[in-house]
Short mmCIF file of C-alpha atoms in Angstrom, two decimals:
data_model
loop_
_atom_site.label_atom_id
_atom_site.label_comp_id
_atom_site.label_asym_id
_atom_site.label_seq_id
_atom_site.Cartn_x
_atom_site.Cartn_y
_atom_site.Cartn_z
CA UNK A 1 -15.70 -3.79 -0.80
CA UNK A 2 -13.24 -0.94 -0.24
CA UNK A 3 -15.08 0.09 2.95
CA UNK A 4 -15.21 -3.50 4.23
CA UNK A 5 -11.46 -3.76 3.64
CA UNK A 6 -10.91 -0.50 5.54
CA UNK A 7 -13.08 -1.65 8.46
CA UNK A 8 -11.21 -4.97 8.59
CA UNK A 9 -7.83 -3.21 8.49
CA UNK A 10 -8.97 -0.86 11.26
CA UNK A 11 -9.86 -3.73 13.60
CA UNK A 12 -6.62 -5.57 12.75
CA UNK A 13 -4.77 -2.36 13.59
CA UNK A 14 -6.54 -2.18 16.96
CA UNK A 15 -5.39 -5.75 17.68
CA UNK A 16 -1.81 -4.94 16.74
CA UNK A 17 -1.76 -1.83 18.96
CA UNK A 18 -1.75 -4.10 22.01
CA UNK A 19 0.77 -6.60 20.60
CA UNK A 20 4.50 -6.54 21.45
CA UNK A 21 4.47 -3.67 23.95
CA UNK A 22 7.23 -1.10 24.11
CA UNK A 23 9.27 -0.75 27.32
CA UNK A 24 7.22 0.92 30.07
CA UNK A 25 9.88 3.57 30.77
CA UNK A 26 9.56 4.75 27.15
CA UNK A 27 5.78 4.37 26.93
CA UNK A 28 5.31 6.38 30.13
CA UNK A 29 7.11 9.38 28.64
CA UNK A 30 5.19 9.05 25.38
CA UNK A 31 1.88 9.04 27.30
CA UNK A 32 2.86 12.21 29.18
CA UNK A 33 3.82 13.88 25.91
CA UNK A 34 0.49 12.92 24.34
CA UNK A 35 -1.40 14.22 27.40
CA UNK A 36 0.38 17.53 26.89
CA UNK A 37 -0.19 17.64 23.12
CA UNK A 38 -3.71 16.24 22.93
CA UNK A 39 -5.40 17.15 26.21
CA UNK A 40 -3.57 20.18 27.58
CA UNK A 41 -3.04 21.58 24.08
CA UNK A 42 -6.77 21.42 23.33
CA UNK A 43 -8.07 22.86 26.60
CA UNK A 44 -7.94 26.48 25.41
CA UNK A 45 -10.22 25.97 22.42
CA UNK A 46 -12.59 23.77 24.46
CA UNK A 47 -12.85 26.41 27.21
CA UNK A 48 -13.49 29.18 24.68
CA UNK A 49 -16.09 27.32 22.62
CA UNK A 50 -17.90 25.76 25.59
CA UNK A 51 -18.37 29.06 27.40
CA UNK A 52 -19.84 30.87 24.41
CA UNK A 53 -21.95 27.99 23.09
CA UNK A 54 -23.41 27.57 26.60
CA UNK A 55 -24.24 31.28 26.49
CA UNK A 56 -25.91 30.99 23.09
CA UNK A 57 -27.98 27.97 24.18
CA UNK A 58 -29.24 29.94 27.19
CA UNK A 59 -30.07 33.03 25.10
CA UNK A 60 -31.86 30.97 22.43
CA UNK A 61 -33.91 29.18 25.09
CA UNK A 62 -34.81 32.43 26.86
CA UNK A 63 -35.82 34.12 23.60
CA UNK A 64 -38.11 31.22 22.69
CA UNK A 65 -39.99 31.28 25.98
CA UNK A 66 -42.76 33.80 25.44
CA UNK A 67 -45.44 32.00 27.41
CA UNK A 68 -45.72 33.57 30.93
CA UNK A 69 -46.82 30.17 32.31
CA UNK A 70 -43.45 28.63 31.57
CA UNK A 71 -41.20 29.17 34.59
CA UNK A 72 -38.01 31.21 34.14
CA UNK A 73 -35.87 28.49 35.65
CA UNK A 74 -36.43 26.52 32.42
CA UNK A 75 -33.52 28.47 30.88
CA UNK A 76 -31.10 26.92 33.36
CA UNK A 77 -32.71 23.51 33.03
CA UNK A 78 -32.55 23.54 29.21
CA UNK A 79 -28.97 24.80 29.21
CA UNK A 80 -27.89 22.04 31.61
CA UNK A 81 -29.65 19.32 29.63
CA UNK A 82 -28.27 20.50 26.26
CA UNK A 83 -24.75 20.88 27.57
CA UNK A 84 -24.58 17.62 29.53
CA UNK A 85 -26.40 15.39 27.08
CA UNK A 86 -25.12 16.63 23.75
CA UNK A 87 -22.91 19.67 23.65
CA UNK A 88 -20.31 18.46 26.17
CA UNK A 89 -19.70 14.94 24.87
CA UNK A 90 -20.77 15.04 21.21
CA UNK A 91 -20.21 18.56 19.94
CA UNK A 92 -16.85 18.83 21.71
CA UNK A 93 -15.83 15.49 20.19
CA UNK A 94 -16.70 16.69 16.68
CA UNK A 95 -14.55 19.77 17.29
CA UNK A 96 -11.78 17.55 18.63
CA UNK A 97 -12.06 15.31 15.54
CA UNK A 98 -10.84 18.38 13.66
CA UNK A 99 -8.31 19.59 16.20
CA UNK A 100 -6.81 16.42 17.67
CA UNK A 101 -7.72 14.18 14.75
CA UNK A 102 -5.93 16.21 12.11
CA UNK A 103 -2.92 16.54 14.42
CA UNK A 104 -2.77 12.77 14.95
CA UNK A 105 -3.25 11.94 11.26
CA UNK A 106 -0.74 14.48 10.02
CA UNK A 107 1.93 13.61 12.60
CA UNK A 108 1.69 9.85 11.95
CA UNK A 109 1.28 10.44 8.20
CA UNK A 110 4.41 12.58 8.09
CA UNK A 111 6.28 9.82 9.92
CA UNK A 112 5.06 7.38 7.26
CA UNK A 113 6.12 9.66 4.39
CA UNK A 114 9.56 10.33 5.87
CA UNK A 115 10.16 6.60 6.56
CA UNK A 116 10.27 7.11 10.34
CA UNK A 117 7.69 4.32 10.73
CA UNK A 118 9.87 2.03 8.58
CA UNK A 119 12.80 2.96 10.82
CA UNK A 120 10.84 1.85 13.91
CA UNK A 121 9.86 -1.39 12.20
CA UNK A 122 13.41 -2.16 11.09
CA UNK A 123 14.59 -1.68 14.67
CA UNK A 124 12.17 -4.40 15.79
CA UNK A 125 9.69 -2.00 17.42
CA UNK A 126 5.95 -2.42 16.93
CA UNK A 127 5.14 1.03 15.44
CA UNK A 128 1.44 0.74 16.22
CA UNK A 129 2.10 0.10 19.89
CA UNK A 130 4.73 2.84 20.00
CA UNK A 131 2.60 5.45 18.22
CA UNK A 132 -1.06 4.65 18.92
CA UNK A 133 -1.21 3.13 22.42
CA UNK A 134 0.08 6.30 24.17
CA UNK A 135 -2.63 8.29 22.36
CA UNK A 136 -5.36 5.89 23.50
CA UNK A 137 -4.11 6.00 27.10
CA UNK A 138 -3.71 9.80 27.03
CA UNK A 139 -7.25 10.20 25.73
CA UNK A 140 -8.61 8.30 28.71
CA UNK A 141 -8.26 11.75 30.31
CA UNK A 142 -10.69 13.09 27.72
CA UNK A 143 -13.67 12.81 30.16
CA UNK A 144 -11.95 15.46 32.31
CA UNK A 145 -11.88 17.74 29.29
CA UNK A 146 -15.55 17.07 28.60
CA UNK A 147 -16.38 17.68 32.28
CA UNK A 148 -14.61 21.04 31.97
CA UNK A 149 -16.61 21.72 28.82
CA UNK A 150 -19.87 20.89 30.64
CA UNK A 151 -19.03 23.14 33.59
CA UNK A 152 -18.00 26.04 31.38
CA UNK A 153 -21.02 25.58 29.10
CA UNK A 154 -23.35 25.94 32.07
CA UNK A 155 -21.26 28.84 33.42
CA UNK A 156 -21.48 30.55 30.01
CA UNK A 157 -25.25 30.01 30.03
CA UNK A 158 -25.50 31.53 33.52
CA UNK A 159 -23.37 34.56 32.53
CA UNK A 160 -25.34 35.18 29.33
CA UNK A 161 -28.71 34.80 31.11
CA UNK A 162 -27.89 36.91 34.13
CA UNK A 163 -25.81 39.66 32.49
CA UNK A 164 -28.02 39.66 29.38
CA UNK A 165 -31.08 40.25 31.55
CA UNK A 166 -32.96 37.10 30.46
CA UNK A 167 -33.32 35.61 33.93
CA UNK A 168 -31.89 36.08 37.39
CA UNK A 169 -29.13 34.04 38.98
CA UNK A 170 -31.39 32.25 41.48
CA UNK A 171 -33.82 31.09 38.75
CA UNK A 172 -30.98 29.88 36.53
CA UNK A 173 -29.35 27.94 39.37
CA UNK A 174 -32.71 26.48 40.36
CA UNK A 175 -33.11 25.28 36.77
CA UNK A 176 -29.66 23.75 36.72
CA UNK A 177 -30.45 21.84 39.92
CA UNK A 178 -33.99 20.74 39.12
CA UNK A 179 -34.98 17.27 37.91
CA UNK A 180 -31.42 16.07 37.58
CA UNK A 181 -31.28 12.42 36.55
CA UNK A 182 -27.86 11.09 37.61
CA UNK A 183 -27.90 8.45 34.86
CA UNK A 184 -27.72 11.26 32.29
CA UNK A 185 -24.25 12.07 33.63
CA UNK A 186 -23.27 8.38 33.42
CA UNK A 187 -24.64 8.23 29.87
CA UNK A 188 -22.66 11.33 28.90
CA UNK A 189 -19.40 9.90 30.25
CA UNK A 190 -19.95 6.47 28.66
CA UNK A 191 -20.28 8.30 25.34
CA UNK A 192 -17.19 10.34 26.11
CA UNK A 193 -15.03 7.26 26.73
CA UNK A 194 -16.22 5.67 23.46
CA UNK A 195 -15.59 8.90 21.55
CA UNK A 196 -12.12 9.21 23.12
CA UNK A 197 -11.22 5.78 21.74
CA UNK A 198 -12.57 6.76 18.32
CA UNK A 199 -10.66 10.08 18.43
CA UNK A 200 -7.41 8.25 19.11
CA UNK A 201 -7.78 5.36 16.68
CA UNK A 202 -9.52 6.50 13.48
CA UNK A 203 -7.10 9.41 12.85
CA UNK A 204 -4.20 7.07 13.69
CA UNK A 205 -5.52 4.56 11.15
CA UNK A 206 -5.68 7.22 8.41
CA UNK A 207 -2.17 8.44 9.19
CA UNK A 208 -0.59 5.02 9.56
CA UNK A 209 -1.95 3.49 6.36
CA UNK A 210 -1.64 6.57 4.15
CA UNK A 211 0.33 6.29 0.92
CA UNK A 212 2.03 9.01 -1.06
CA UNK A 213 3.71 12.28 -0.16
CA UNK A 214 3.07 15.59 1.58
CA UNK A 215 -0.10 16.33 -0.41
CA UNK A 216 -1.59 13.00 0.66
CA UNK A 217 -0.91 13.84 4.33
CA UNK A 218 -3.29 16.80 3.95
CA UNK A 219 -5.86 14.65 2.16
CA UNK A 220 -5.58 11.95 4.84
CA UNK A 221 -6.22 14.56 7.56
CA UNK A 222 -9.40 15.70 5.83
CA UNK A 223 -10.60 12.13 5.27
CA UNK A 224 -9.81 11.32 8.86
CA UNK A 225 -11.89 14.27 10.12
CA UNK A 226 -14.85 13.26 7.94
CA UNK A 227 -14.81 9.61 9.05
CA UNK A 228 -14.17 10.36 12.71
CA UNK A 229 -17.16 12.75 12.70
CA UNK A 230 -19.39 10.23 10.91
CA UNK A 231 -18.49 7.44 13.33
CA UNK A 232 -19.02 9.72 16.35
CA UNK A 233 -22.45 10.78 15.10
CA UNK A 234 -23.50 7.20 14.31
CA UNK A 235 -22.26 5.89 17.66
CA UNK A 236 -23.96 8.79 19.41
CA UNK A 237 -27.24 7.65 17.88
CA UNK A 238 -26.75 3.98 18.78
CA UNK A 239 -25.54 4.65 22.34
CA UNK A 240 -28.45 7.04 22.95
CA UNK A 241 -30.94 4.51 21.63
CA UNK A 242 -29.31 1.78 23.72
CA UNK A 243 -29.02 3.69 27.00
CA UNK A 244 -31.89 6.17 26.92
CA UNK A 245 -34.29 4.76 24.33
CA UNK B 1 26.70 -13.11 6.37
CA UNK B 2 23.48 -12.87 4.38
CA UNK B 3 22.61 -15.42 1.71
CA UNK B 4 19.73 -14.83 -0.69
CA UNK B 5 18.29 -17.71 -2.70
CA UNK B 6 15.93 -17.35 -5.63
CA UNK B 7 14.06 -14.30 -4.30
CA UNK B 8 10.77 -13.44 -5.99
CA UNK B 9 8.53 -10.51 -5.15
CA UNK B 10 5.48 -9.14 -6.97
CA UNK B 11 3.04 -6.30 -6.40
CA UNK B 12 -0.23 -7.21 -8.09
CA UNK B 13 0.54 -7.91 -11.72
CA UNK B 14 4.07 -6.53 -11.70
CA UNK B 15 6.79 -9.05 -10.97
CA UNK B 16 9.57 -6.95 -9.43
CA UNK B 17 12.14 -9.55 -8.32
CA UNK B 18 12.42 -12.57 -10.57
CA UNK B 19 14.67 -14.99 -8.73
CA UNK B 20 17.66 -13.12 -7.28
CA UNK B 21 20.39 -15.17 -5.56
CA UNK B 22 23.57 -13.81 -4.01
CA UNK B 23 25.70 -13.74 -0.86
CA UNK B 24 26.78 -10.74 1.21
CA UNK B 25 29.80 -11.44 3.39
CA UNK B 26 30.52 -9.86 6.74
CA UNK B 27 33.24 -7.22 6.99
CA UNK B 28 32.61 -6.24 3.37
CA UNK B 29 30.86 -3.30 1.78
CA UNK B 30 28.27 -4.88 -0.51
CA UNK B 31 26.63 -2.65 -3.11
CA UNK B 32 23.42 -3.15 -5.03
CA UNK B 33 23.30 -1.11 -8.20
CA UNK B 34 20.91 -0.84 -11.11
CA UNK B 35 18.66 1.53 -12.97
CA UNK B 36 15.57 3.05 -11.39
CA UNK B 37 12.84 0.41 -11.38
CA UNK B 38 15.31 -2.48 -11.44
CA UNK B 39 14.09 -3.73 -8.05
CA UNK B 40 16.90 -2.46 -5.79
CA UNK B 41 14.68 -0.92 -3.13
CA UNK B 42 12.28 -3.90 -3.13
CA UNK B 43 15.32 -6.17 -2.77
CA UNK B 44 16.69 -4.14 0.14
CA UNK B 45 13.31 -3.92 1.87
CA UNK B 46 12.91 -7.69 1.44
CA UNK B 47 16.26 -8.17 3.17
CA UNK B 48 15.02 -5.98 6.00
CA UNK B 49 11.84 -8.02 6.33
CA UNK B 50 9.64 -5.05 5.39
CA UNK B 51 8.37 -7.03 2.37
CA UNK B 52 7.56 -10.73 2.43
CA UNK B 53 8.82 -12.50 -0.71
CA UNK B 54 6.48 -14.94 -2.48
CA UNK B 55 9.31 -17.33 -3.18
CA UNK B 56 12.91 -17.75 -2.13
CA UNK B 57 14.79 -17.67 1.14
CA UNK B 58 16.98 -15.16 2.96
CA UNK B 59 19.51 -16.64 5.39
CA UNK B 60 21.04 -14.57 8.17
CA UNK B 61 24.16 -16.42 9.30
CA UNK B 62 22.74 -19.57 7.72
CA UNK B 63 19.42 -19.23 9.57
CA UNK B 64 16.43 -18.88 7.21
CA UNK B 65 14.39 -15.75 8.01
CA UNK B 66 11.12 -17.40 6.93
CA UNK B 67 11.53 -20.13 9.56
CA UNK B 68 12.38 -17.79 12.45
CA UNK B 69 9.83 -17.34 15.23
CA UNK B 70 8.42 -13.90 15.92
CA UNK B 71 10.79 -13.48 18.87
CA UNK B 72 13.80 -14.56 16.79
CA UNK B 73 12.86 -12.01 14.14
CA UNK B 74 12.61 -9.26 16.75
CA UNK B 75 16.00 -10.29 18.11
CA UNK B 76 17.46 -10.26 14.58
CA UNK B 77 16.05 -6.82 13.85
CA UNK B 78 17.69 -5.47 16.96
CA UNK B 79 20.99 -6.48 15.35
CA UNK B 80 20.19 -4.48 12.22
CA UNK B 81 21.00 -0.86 11.53
CA UNK B 82 19.43 1.03 8.68
CA UNK B 83 20.33 4.32 7.04
CA UNK B 84 17.32 5.49 5.04
CA UNK B 85 17.50 7.59 1.89
CA UNK B 86 15.92 10.56 3.67
CA UNK B 87 17.74 9.73 6.95
CA UNK B 88 14.38 9.02 8.69
CA UNK B 89 15.48 10.74 11.89
CA UNK B 90 12.74 11.25 14.47
CA UNK B 91 12.09 14.92 13.95
CA UNK B 92 10.71 15.56 17.43
CA UNK B 93 13.96 14.30 19.03
CA UNK B 94 17.35 15.95 19.21
CA UNK B 95 20.41 14.43 17.55
CA UNK B 96 21.46 12.91 20.88
CA UNK B 97 18.00 11.47 21.57
CA UNK B 98 17.88 9.97 18.07
CA UNK B 99 21.20 8.19 18.58
CA UNK B 100 20.25 7.10 22.10
CA UNK B 101 16.88 5.76 20.94
CA UNK B 102 17.95 2.15 20.11
CA UNK B 103 19.97 1.99 23.34
CA UNK B 104 16.98 3.07 25.42
CA UNK B 105 14.77 0.60 23.59
CA UNK B 106 16.89 -2.51 23.65
CA UNK B 107 19.47 -2.27 26.39
CA UNK B 108 19.41 -1.95 30.15
CA UNK B 109 22.38 0.40 30.22
CA UNK B 110 22.53 3.21 32.75
CA UNK B 111 22.10 6.79 31.60
CA UNK B 112 25.86 7.45 31.83
CA UNK B 113 26.70 4.30 29.84
CA UNK B 114 24.27 5.32 27.13
CA UNK B 115 25.66 8.86 27.14
CA UNK B 116 29.21 7.50 26.73
CA UNK B 117 28.15 5.35 23.79
CA UNK B 118 26.29 8.27 22.15
CA UNK B 119 29.32 10.54 22.57
CA UNK B 120 31.54 7.82 21.12
CA UNK B 121 29.46 7.14 18.00
CA UNK B 122 28.82 10.84 17.34
CA UNK B 123 32.55 11.43 17.57
CA UNK B 124 33.09 8.44 15.27
CA UNK B 125 30.92 10.07 12.59
CA UNK B 126 32.66 13.42 13.18
CA UNK B 127 29.71 15.16 14.80
CA UNK B 128 30.66 16.69 18.11
CA UNK B 129 28.72 19.93 18.36
CA UNK B 130 25.27 18.83 17.31
CA UNK B 131 24.04 16.88 20.35
CA UNK B 132 21.17 19.19 21.22
CA UNK B 133 20.11 20.21 17.74
CA UNK B 134 16.93 18.99 16.08
CA UNK B 135 17.24 17.20 12.71
CA UNK B 136 15.64 20.20 10.98
CA UNK B 137 18.45 22.43 12.26
CA UNK B 138 21.31 20.49 10.65
CA UNK B 139 22.40 19.95 7.03
CA UNK B 140 21.58 16.92 4.88
CA UNK B 141 25.13 15.57 5.24
CA UNK B 142 24.97 15.92 9.02
CA UNK B 143 21.58 14.19 9.06
CA UNK B 144 23.10 11.27 7.17
CA UNK B 145 25.90 11.10 9.72
CA UNK B 146 23.38 11.12 12.58
CA UNK B 147 21.49 8.33 10.80
CA UNK B 148 24.73 6.32 10.57
CA UNK B 149 25.47 7.01 14.23
CA UNK B 150 21.96 5.83 15.19
CA UNK B 151 22.36 2.74 13.02
CA UNK B 152 25.64 1.70 14.66
CA UNK B 153 24.82 2.82 18.23
CA UNK B 154 23.60 -0.60 19.32
CA UNK B 155 26.56 -2.41 17.67
CA UNK B 156 24.64 -4.01 14.79
CA UNK B 157 25.74 -7.10 12.88
CA UNK B 158 24.02 -5.93 9.71
CA UNK B 159 24.01 -2.43 8.27
CA UNK B 160 21.69 -1.48 5.42
CA UNK B 161 21.89 1.83 3.59
CA UNK B 162 19.42 3.07 0.99
CA UNK B 163 21.03 5.65 -1.27
CA UNK B 164 23.21 7.11 1.51
CA UNK B 165 24.69 9.71 -0.87
CA UNK B 166 21.55 11.02 -2.50
CA UNK B 167 21.24 14.78 -2.23
CA UNK B 168 24.78 15.24 -0.96
CA UNK B 169 27.62 17.20 -2.55
CA UNK B 170 30.47 15.04 -3.96
CA UNK B 171 32.86 15.83 -1.09
CA UNK B 172 30.34 14.95 1.64
CA UNK B 173 29.32 11.87 -0.37
CA UNK B 174 32.91 10.60 -0.25
CA UNK B 175 33.10 11.30 3.50
CA UNK B 176 29.90 9.26 4.04
CA UNK B 177 31.18 6.42 1.79
CA UNK B 178 34.48 6.22 3.61
CA UNK B 179 32.76 6.34 6.97
CA UNK B 180 30.48 3.41 6.12
CA UNK B 181 33.43 1.50 4.68
CA UNK B 182 35.60 2.08 7.76
CA UNK B 183 32.81 1.14 10.16
CA UNK B 184 32.10 -2.04 8.18
CA UNK B 185 35.71 -3.18 8.39
CA UNK B 186 36.23 -1.99 11.96
CA UNK B 187 33.22 -3.81 13.46
CA UNK B 188 33.05 -6.70 10.93
CA UNK B 189 29.49 -5.75 9.94
CA UNK B 190 27.66 -7.14 6.92
CA UNK B 191 26.90 -3.93 5.06
CA UNK B 192 24.50 -3.75 2.12
CA UNK B 193 24.20 -0.43 0.28
CA UNK B 194 21.68 0.43 -2.35
CA UNK B 195 23.22 3.11 -4.58
CA UNK B 196 23.20 4.96 -7.88
CA UNK B 197 26.47 6.68 -7.15
CA UNK B 198 29.28 5.47 -9.40
CA UNK B 199 31.90 7.07 -7.16
CA UNK B 200 30.72 4.74 -4.39
CA UNK B 201 30.93 1.79 -6.76
CA UNK B 202 34.53 2.60 -7.65
CA UNK B 203 35.64 3.59 -4.15
CA UNK B 204 34.06 1.13 -1.72
CA UNK B 205 32.41 -1.61 -3.80
CA UNK B 206 34.05 -4.72 -2.41
CA UNK B 207 31.12 -6.70 -3.74
CA UNK B 208 28.75 -5.29 -6.33
CA UNK B 209 25.45 -6.84 -7.41
CA UNK B 210 23.96 -5.35 -10.57
CA UNK B 211 20.20 -5.77 -10.87
CA UNK B 212 18.36 -5.31 -14.13
CA UNK B 213 14.61 -5.80 -14.60
CA UNK B 214 14.38 -7.81 -11.39
CA UNK B 215 17.24 -10.18 -12.24
CA UNK B 216 20.85 -10.33 -11.10
CA UNK B 217 22.68 -9.36 -14.28
CA UNK B 218 26.20 -9.35 -12.88
CA UNK B 219 28.19 -9.51 -9.63
CA UNK B 220 31.80 -8.86 -8.77
CA UNK B 221 34.12 -6.35 -7.11
CA UNK B 222 35.05 -2.77 -8.04
CA UNK B 223 38.25 -4.12 -9.60
CA UNK B 224 36.35 -6.63 -11.70
CA UNK B 225 33.82 -4.10 -12.93
CA UNK B 226 36.57 -2.46 -15.00
CA UNK B 227 37.20 -5.71 -16.82
CA UNK B 228 33.69 -6.89 -17.42
CA UNK B 229 32.35 -7.17 -20.95
CA UNK B 230 28.75 -7.42 -19.76
CA UNK B 231 27.03 -4.84 -21.95
CA UNK B 232 24.24 -4.00 -19.49
CA UNK B 233 26.80 -3.28 -16.74
CA UNK B 234 29.09 -1.22 -18.94
CA UNK B 235 26.13 0.76 -20.33
CA UNK B 236 24.99 1.56 -16.80
CA UNK B 237 28.30 2.12 -15.00
CA UNK B 238 30.06 3.92 -17.84
CA UNK B 239 27.12 5.99 -18.99
CA UNK B 240 29.00 9.25 -18.41
CA UNK B 241 31.74 10.42 -20.77
CA UNK B 242 34.17 10.72 -17.87
CA UNK B 243 33.76 7.11 -16.79
CA UNK B 244 33.94 5.96 -20.43
CA UNK B 245 37.34 7.70 -20.75
CA UNK B 246 38.53 6.24 -17.44
CA UNK B 247 37.59 2.76 -18.60
CA UNK B 248 39.21 3.29 -21.99
CA UNK B 249 42.43 4.39 -20.28
CA UNK B 250 42.28 1.35 -18.04
CA UNK B 251 41.82 -1.02 -21.03
CA UNK B 252 44.64 0.65 -22.98
CA UNK B 253 46.92 0.44 -19.95
CA UNK B 254 46.01 -3.23 -19.48
CA UNK B 255 46.63 -4.07 -23.18
#
């Protein structure tokens, strides 16, 4: 019953986000600020993680190929497939559920605790539109971040393979280019858009409807991370089944 | 003017407001007093429209809030200013941006017009050197003054203050009280203040509503509160030895 109530409240919140819009001149600045905080502010960690995870995927694949009949270019192929299909969109989103999600929940939660949301409401402003819509719009740039992650993952795989002596550059690049199914890219970016919406809204929900004080802000951030991750993983399964199954 | 008729509000099983009726006139400093848990904050938040009462009506200039359309309610809220207990300043904005916020939101003024208004209201609350500071960089008393400046920036018709003196030293508390009182008279605003501070009651209470266990126990002015024989009011207002002596002196002088 509690979960049904939460799901209902979440969808009502989504509806209210688009109701009674704030002036465009204000919203525009809020969107730019969110792009800076959420997208630009997360690029560093995404670059770092993607490069090294791509490297690890390549090394693991190379180490598990001990049959001489399996071509060496498979390392590049496997790295590309892993990074594009799962690591780029899904794994990055789980990391972002922790990074962006806890930031969103704690910033909105703190505004709730310190009555800043009440202040917006008293002024006749729709707080959900003011606080959540700029985050949703800003996160529509999330596919660019995931594209960066994909590129750097493959680059990390190439660097680890070539400089680690597992394969040569030509074989790796051949693997990256072989048997590419363009729909896999489309599938990855469809997932990314859905995850971007989840990353903006579930943490906002947990921050906006939190009750209590500073301690509860911390608890709400943790709960938000758990639920954002669960929803991303479940949606990943359903989207994959729907589009590739 | 705000008129409240038979206001009831419950949360689950607990019946917080049990039929409160009163009138708050414009140009007057109206105070709501009462012990913790008496329903003051729920009453104030009901006036602000943050809580929907189960029963009763709130009239803003004789127009019932419950019968207003969504657009009329938005328009009404733009005429309201609120000073929250913790100031509720937007902590990512500077003092100047906080005060300019309602102007940016609800007016089509040019940047220079808005700047003039911000300078004027900040000067009015005696804050001239804090324009570019963040709320975290100024004292509690200054934050309250910024909150007042933000509340009056868009020339409100109604000003609500929740415990404006809490956490302030007595001298700053008097400065804040006098400021609210002066602004109320100067701009003919209907001001409603929720307070525990007996100094405020004595100094600026042109109309005082005493709530007890969700009911209006007494109402009157700061002059009348000296004369009242209502036991609940005297127990609450004159709970300190100092105020007891002051009242005793007043009664002896009167007799």
